[in-house]
mmCIF file of C-alpha atoms in Angstrom:
data_model
loop_
_atom_site.group_PDB
_atom_site.id
_atom_site.type_symbol
_atom_site.label_atom_id
_atom_site.label_comp_id
_atom_site.label_asym_id
_atom_site.label_seq_id
_atom_site.Cartn_x
_atom_site.Cartn_y
_atom_site.Cartn_z
ATOM 1 C CA LEU A 1 -64.824 -23.232 -1.427
ATOM 2 C CA CYS A 2 -67.832 -21.340 -2.539
ATOM 3 C CA ARG A 3 -69.024 -19.049 -4.763
ATOM 4 C CA PHE A 4 -72.114 -16.934 -5.631
ATOM 5 C CA TYR A 5 -73.637 -16.025 -9.160
ATOM 6 C CA ASP A 6 -76.844 -13.876 -7.852
ATOM 7 C CA VAL A 7 -77.588 -11.865 -5.270
ATOM 8 C CA LYS A 8 -81.323 -10.085 -4.795
ATOM 9 C CA GLU A 9 -83.113 -7.740 -2.369
ATOM 10 C CA THR A 10 -85.561 -9.388 -0.506
ATOM 11 C CA LYS A 11 -88.846 -8.201 0.752
ATOM 12 C CA ASN A 12 -88.007 -7.368 4.326
ATOM 13 C CA GLY A 13 -85.002 -5.243 3.106
ATOM 14 C CA GLY A 14 -82.501 -7.787 3.472
ATOM 15 C CA TYR A 15 -80.526 -9.857 0.946
ATOM 16 C CA ILE A 16 -80.564 -13.361 -0.870
ATOM 17 C CA LEU A 17 -77.439 -14.674 -2.381
ATOM 18 C CA ALA A 18 -76.913 -17.981 -4.580
ATOM 19 C CA GLY A 19 -74.430 -20.009 -5.820
ATOM 20 C CA GLU A 20 -72.491 -23.587 -5.039
ATOM 21 C CA THR A 21 -70.344 -24.337 -2.148
ATOM 22 C CA GLY A 22 -68.157 -27.544 -1.649
ATOM 23 C CA ASN A 23 -67.428 -29.075 1.780
ATOM 24 C CA PHE A 24 -65.813 -27.160 4.612
ATOM 25 C CA GLY A 25 -66.395 -29.783 6.986
ATOM 26 C CA ASN A 26 -69.194 -28.001 9.217
ATOM 27 C CA LEU A 27 -71.709 -27.101 6.609
ATOM 28 C CA SER A 28 -74.984 -28.550 7.768
ATOM 29 C CA GLY A 29 -77.065 -30.572 5.010
ATOM 30 C CA TYR A 30 -74.055 -30.631 2.530
ATOM 31 C CA HIS A 31 -74.630 -33.721 0.176
ATOM 32 C CA GLY A 32 -71.245 -33.655 -1.929
ATOM 33 C CA GLY A 33 -68.555 -36.722 -1.562
ATOM 34 C CA VAL A 34 -65.330 -35.091 -2.480
ATOM 35 C CA PRO A 35 -64.728 -32.035 -0.862
ATOM 36 C CA LEU A 36 -63.934 -29.453 -3.454
ATOM 37 C CA GLN A 37 -64.782 -31.317 -6.349
ATOM 38 C CA ASP A 38 -68.623 -32.448 -5.525
ATOM 39 C CA ARG A 39 -70.799 -29.067 -4.739
ATOM 40 C CA ASP A 40 -74.363 -27.882 -3.666
ATOM 41 C CA VAL A 41 -76.547 -25.280 -4.551
ATOM 42 C CA TYR A 42 -75.263 -22.617 -1.266
ATOM 43 C CA LEU A 43 -78.448 -19.748 -0.259
ATOM 44 C CA ILE A 44 -77.331 -17.397 2.105
ATOM 45 C CA LYS A 45 -80.101 -14.844 3.728
ATOM 46 C CA ILE A 46 -78.613 -12.075 5.233
ATOM 47 C CA ASN A 47 -80.212 -8.726 7.015
ATOM 48 C CA THR A 48 -79.912 -5.132 6.448
ATOM 49 C CA ALA A 49 -76.656 -5.142 8.650
ATOM 50 C CA GLY A 50 -75.490 -8.300 6.910
ATOM 51 C CA THR A 51 -75.923 -10.272 9.725
ATOM 52 C CA ILE A 52 -76.642 -14.316 8.244
ATOM 53 C CA GLU A 53 -80.226 -14.949 9.208
ATOM 54 C CA TRP A 54 -79.639 -18.667 7.508
ATOM 55 C CA THR A 55 -77.648 -20.648 5.089
ATOM 56 C CA LYS A 56 -78.756 -24.110 3.350
ATOM 57 C CA THR A 57 -77.625 -26.313 1.009
ATOM 58 C CA TYR A 58 -79.531 -28.564 -1.684
ATOM 59 C CA GLY A 59 -77.880 -31.369 -3.611
ATOM 60 C CA VAL A 60 -77.597 -35.219 -4.001
ATOM 61 C CA SER A 61 -74.448 -36.650 -3.126
ATOM 62 C CA LEU A 62 -71.488 -37.057 -5.495
ATOM 63 C CA TRP A 63 -73.278 -35.019 -7.914
ATOM 64 C CA HIS A 64 -71.712 -31.418 -8.729
ATOM 65 C CA GLU A 65 -74.714 -28.794 -8.477
ATOM 66 C CA GLY A 66 -75.070 -24.822 -8.115
ATOM 67 C CA ALA A 67 -77.525 -21.865 -8.913
ATOM 68 C CA TYR A 68 -77.048 -18.929 -11.017
ATOM 69 C CA SER A 69 -79.999 -17.238 -10.467
ATOM 70 C CA ILE A 70 -82.849 -16.579 -7.628
ATOM 71 C CA GLU A 71 -85.757 -14.386 -7.764
ATOM 72 C CA GLN A 72 -88.317 -14.175 -4.516
ATOM 73 C CA THR A 73 -91.586 -15.313 -5.032
ATOM 74 C CA SER A 74 -95.103 -14.500 -4.351
ATOM 75 C CA ASP A 75 -95.698 -16.254 -0.885
ATOM 76 C CA ASP A 76 -92.250 -14.584 0.363
ATOM 77 C CA GLY A 77 -90.117 -18.019 -0.756
ATOM 78 C CA PHE A 78 -87.512 -17.937 -3.515
ATOM 79 C CA ILE A 79 -87.237 -19.924 -7.144
ATOM 80 C CA ILE A 80 -83.625 -20.922 -8.110
ATOM 81 C CA GLY A 81 -82.366 -21.721 -11.618
ATOM 82 C CA GLY A 82 -79.178 -23.536 -12.285
ATOM 83 C CA TRP A 83 -77.879 -27.396 -13.021
ATOM 84 C CA ARG A 84 -77.151 -30.366 -11.833
ATOM 85 C CA GLU A 85 -74.014 -32.495 -13.617
ATOM 86 C CA GLU A 86 -73.623 -36.326 -12.661
ATOM 87 C CA ASP A 87 -72.063 -39.070 -14.761
ATOM 88 C CA ASN A 88 -73.725 -40.366 -18.192
ATOM 89 C CA SER A 89 -72.829 -43.827 -18.395
ATOM 90 C CA GLY A 90 -70.679 -44.161 -21.655
ATOM 91 C CA TYR A 91 -70.925 -40.300 -22.443
ATOM 92 C CA GLY A 92 -69.080 -38.616 -19.505
ATOM 93 C CA LEU A 93 -70.650 -35.705 -17.604
ATOM 94 C CA GLU A 94 -74.318 -34.476 -17.986
ATOM 95 C CA LYS A 95 -75.781 -31.658 -17.203
ATOM 96 C CA SER A 96 -79.304 -31.115 -16.652
ATOM 97 C CA ALA A 97 -80.845 -27.653 -15.714
ATOM 98 C CA THR A 98 -82.458 -27.155 -12.521
ATOM 99 C CA LEU A 99 -85.658 -25.315 -10.546
ATOM 100 C CA ILE A 100 -85.522 -25.478 -6.803
ATOM 101 C CA LYS A 101 -88.173 -23.717 -5.219
ATOM 102 C CA VAL A 102 -88.014 -23.202 -0.986
ATOM 103 C CA ASN A 103 -89.955 -21.050 1.263
ATOM 104 C CA ALA A 104 -89.316 -18.005 2.835
ATOM 105 C CA VAL A 105 -86.723 -19.674 5.732
ATOM 106 C CA GLY A 106 -85.054 -21.823 2.769
ATOM 107 C CA THR A 107 -87.154 -25.025 3.557
ATOM 108 C CA LEU A 108 -87.020 -27.263 0.156
ATOM 109 C CA GLN A 109 -90.410 -27.557 -1.211
ATOM 110 C CA TRP A 110 -89.731 -28.947 -5.181
ATOM 111 C CA ALA A 111 -87.007 -29.229 -7.102
ATOM 112 C CA LYS A 112 -87.205 -30.415 -10.826
ATOM 113 C CA THR A 113 -84.792 -31.204 -13.555
ATOM 114 C CA TYR A 114 -84.705 -30.507 -17.197
ATOM 115 C CA ALA A 115 -82.969 -32.463 -20.281
ATOM 116 C CA GLY A 116 -81.403 -30.206 -23.352
ATOM 117 C CA LEU A 117 -83.490 -30.783 -26.106
ATOM 118 C CA ASN A 118 -81.184 -32.747 -28.086
ATOM 119 C CA PRO A 119 -78.539 -35.493 -27.267
ATOM 120 C CA ARG A 120 -74.835 -34.082 -27.685
ATOM 121 C CA PHE A 121 -72.258 -36.263 -28.880
ATOM 122 C CA LYS A 122 -75.155 -38.550 -30.510
ATOM 123 C CA SER A 123 -73.931 -41.697 -31.630
ATOM 124 C CA ASN A 124 -74.092 -42.386 -35.636
ATOM 125 C CA THR A 125 -75.632 -46.144 -34.556
ATOM 126 C CA THR A 126 -77.963 -45.361 -32.150
ATOM 127 C CA GLY A 127 -78.994 -41.935 -31.982
ATOM 128 C CA GLU A 128 -78.497 -41.851 -28.170
ATOM 129 C CA GLY A 129 -76.049 -39.244 -26.376
ATOM 130 C CA LYS A 130 -76.108 -36.706 -23.617
ATOM 131 C CA ARG A 131 -78.513 -33.847 -23.039
ATOM 132 C CA ASP A 132 -76.947 -30.816 -21.637
ATOM 133 C CA GLY A 133 -78.775 -27.826 -20.256
ATOM 134 C CA GLU A 134 -78.322 -24.903 -18.020
ATOM 135 C CA PHE A 135 -80.816 -21.976 -16.502
ATOM 136 C CA TYR A 136 -78.684 -18.565 -15.774
ATOM 137 C CA SER A 137 -82.062 -17.008 -15.620
ATOM 138 C CA VAL A 138 -85.648 -17.436 -13.723
ATOM 139 C CA LEU A 139 -88.928 -15.150 -13.338
ATOM 140 C CA PRO A 140 -92.059 -15.855 -11.728
ATOM 141 C CA THR A 141 -94.693 -15.576 -14.325
ATOM 142 C CA ASN A 142 -98.167 -13.509 -14.085
ATOM 143 C CA ASP A 143 -100.081 -17.389 -13.986
ATOM 144 C CA GLY A 144 -98.121 -18.526 -10.876
ATOM 145 C CA GLY A 145 -95.727 -20.570 -12.788
ATOM 146 C CA TYR A 146 -92.460 -19.602 -13.849
ATOM 147 C CA ILE A 147 -90.321 -19.147 -17.231
ATOM 148 C CA ALA A 148 -86.305 -20.076 -16.985
ATOM 149 C CA THR A 149 -83.587 -19.642 -19.567
ATOM 150 C CA GLY A 150 -80.476 -20.539 -20.759
ATOM 151 C CA ARG A 151 -78.642 -22.765 -22.775
ATOM 152 C CA ASN A 152 -79.041 -25.966 -24.563
ATOM 153 C CA PHE A 153 -76.143 -27.960 -26.343
ATOM 154 C CA SER A 154 -77.141 -29.116 -29.608
ATOM 155 C CA ILE A 155 -75.883 -30.936 -32.573
ATOM 156 C CA LEU A 156 -75.698 -29.304 -35.946
ATOM 157 C CA SER A 157 -76.050 -31.379 -39.042
ATOM 158 C CA ASN A 158 -72.008 -32.947 -38.332
ATOM 159 C CA ASP A 159 -72.883 -35.550 -35.471
ATOM 160 C CA HIS A 160 -69.577 -34.356 -34.082
ATOM 161 C CA GLU A 161 -70.320 -30.669 -33.682
ATOM 162 C CA GLN A 162 -72.215 -28.704 -31.402
ATOM 163 C CA GLN A 163 -74.064 -25.680 -30.753
ATOM 164 C CA ASN A 164 -75.299 -24.199 -27.647
ATOM 165 C CA GLY A 165 -78.382 -22.505 -28.141
ATOM 166 C CA ALA A 166 -80.468 -19.868 -26.284
ATOM 167 C CA TRP A 167 -82.933 -22.208 -24.417
ATOM 168 C CA ILE A 168 -86.482 -20.953 -23.020
ATOM 169 C CA VAL A 169 -88.417 -23.325 -20.340
ATOM 170 C CA LYS A 170 -92.004 -22.388 -19.162
ATOM 171 C CA THR A 171 -93.506 -24.450 -16.241
ATOM 172 C CA ASP A 172 -96.833 -24.372 -13.839
ATOM 173 C CA ASN A 173 -96.468 -23.544 -10.116
ATOM 174 C CA LYS A 174 -95.267 -27.075 -9.025
ATOM 175 C CA GLY A 175 -92.631 -27.253 -11.951
ATOM 176 C CA ALA A 176 -94.312 -28.978 -14.317
ATOM 177 C CA LEU A 177 -93.231 -28.362 -17.774
ATOM 178 C CA GLN A 178 -95.664 -26.577 -20.089
ATOM 179 C CA TRP A 179 -93.708 -25.276 -22.879
ATOM 180 C CA THR A 180 -90.017 -25.114 -24.146
ATOM 181 C CA ARG A 181 -88.686 -22.927 -26.972
ATOM 182 C CA GLN A 182 -85.071 -22.600 -28.732
ATOM 183 C CA TYR A 183 -82.944 -20.235 -30.341
ATOM 184 C CA HIS A 184 -79.814 -20.113 -32.106
ATOM 185 C CA VAL A 185 -77.727 -19.172 -35.048
ATOM 186 C CA GLU A 186 -75.099 -21.443 -37.334
ATOM 187 C CA SER A 187 -71.770 -20.072 -35.768
ATOM 188 C CA SER A 188 -68.901 -20.814 -34.672
ATOM 189 C CA PHE A 189 -68.467 -23.775 -31.969
ATOM 190 C CA GLU A 190 -68.717 -21.866 -29.173
ATOM 191 C CA SER A 191 -72.143 -19.668 -29.004
ATOM 192 C CA GLY A 192 -75.159 -19.115 -26.716
ATOM 193 C CA GLY A 193 -73.198 -17.646 -24.093
ATOM 194 C CA ASN A 194 -74.742 -15.956 -20.983
ATOM 195 C CA VAL A 195 -78.258 -16.158 -21.273
ATOM 196 C CA LYS A 196 -80.998 -13.507 -19.485
ATOM 197 C CA LEU A 197 -84.572 -13.271 -19.146
ATOM 198 C CA LEU A 198 -86.362 -9.773 -18.748
ATOM 199 C CA ALA A 199 -90.260 -9.299 -18.694
ATOM 200 C CA THR A 200 -91.800 -6.726 -20.699
ATOM 201 C CA TYR A 201 -94.769 -4.694 -20.432
ATOM 202 C CA ASP A 202 -96.834 -6.372 -22.793
ATOM 203 C CA GLY A 203 -96.529 -9.699 -20.825
ATOM 204 C CA GLY A 204 -93.605 -10.821 -23.228
ATOM 205 C CA TYR A 205 -89.979 -11.083 -22.262
ATOM 206 C CA LEU A 206 -87.116 -9.854 -23.930
ATOM 207 C CA LEU A 207 -84.220 -12.558 -24.177
ATOM 208 C CA ASN A 208 -80.499 -11.242 -23.815
ATOM 209 C CA ALA A 209 -77.688 -13.467 -25.075
ATOM 210 C CA ASP A 210 -74.316 -13.669 -26.090
ATOM 211 C CA ILE A 211 -73.101 -15.711 -29.057
ATOM 212 C CA GLY A 212 -70.097 -16.560 -30.831
ATOM 213 C CA CYS A 213 -69.786 -15.609 -34.442
#
């Protein structure tokens, strides 16, 4: 099983595809545990004729991971935005947003995870809970860092309700967090939706999101 969520043209005229994969039994580097259940981030680089130049998988054993967005960087490498899902003991599966930086041939340079801003399904007594988030879009910035956006699962006034807020994270060139922002409206149980980021001519960014009202 594999799915691709983003494809971009590369500087050499080829293309890079990013998504997720389960184990085919012959994928070098696959880290998942249960075929078709645990998945890794999956990249395929092809040339202008569609011939595969290389493939790479990235992940940690027994965790479900995937990529929603990829962009080529100034050093001819790639920055990848997505998610990692793991078991948070006592609260079920927890999803963290991820950034992965690789070089021009897909060799891993660094990977970072970013927890959601507020616990989800917070306990009334301990205040502890899950922190869920995922990145749908990532862009290199003029200062050499990265800006990523996606959604973050937030707590409303009632501890048992949740809301999906549009979420922006700014990092330096090594993925270290510099600042973060969240935007949401008081609406239905499902809000946030797909979130995309576009750079504007004045150095700012345009955030596009689906919200359910």
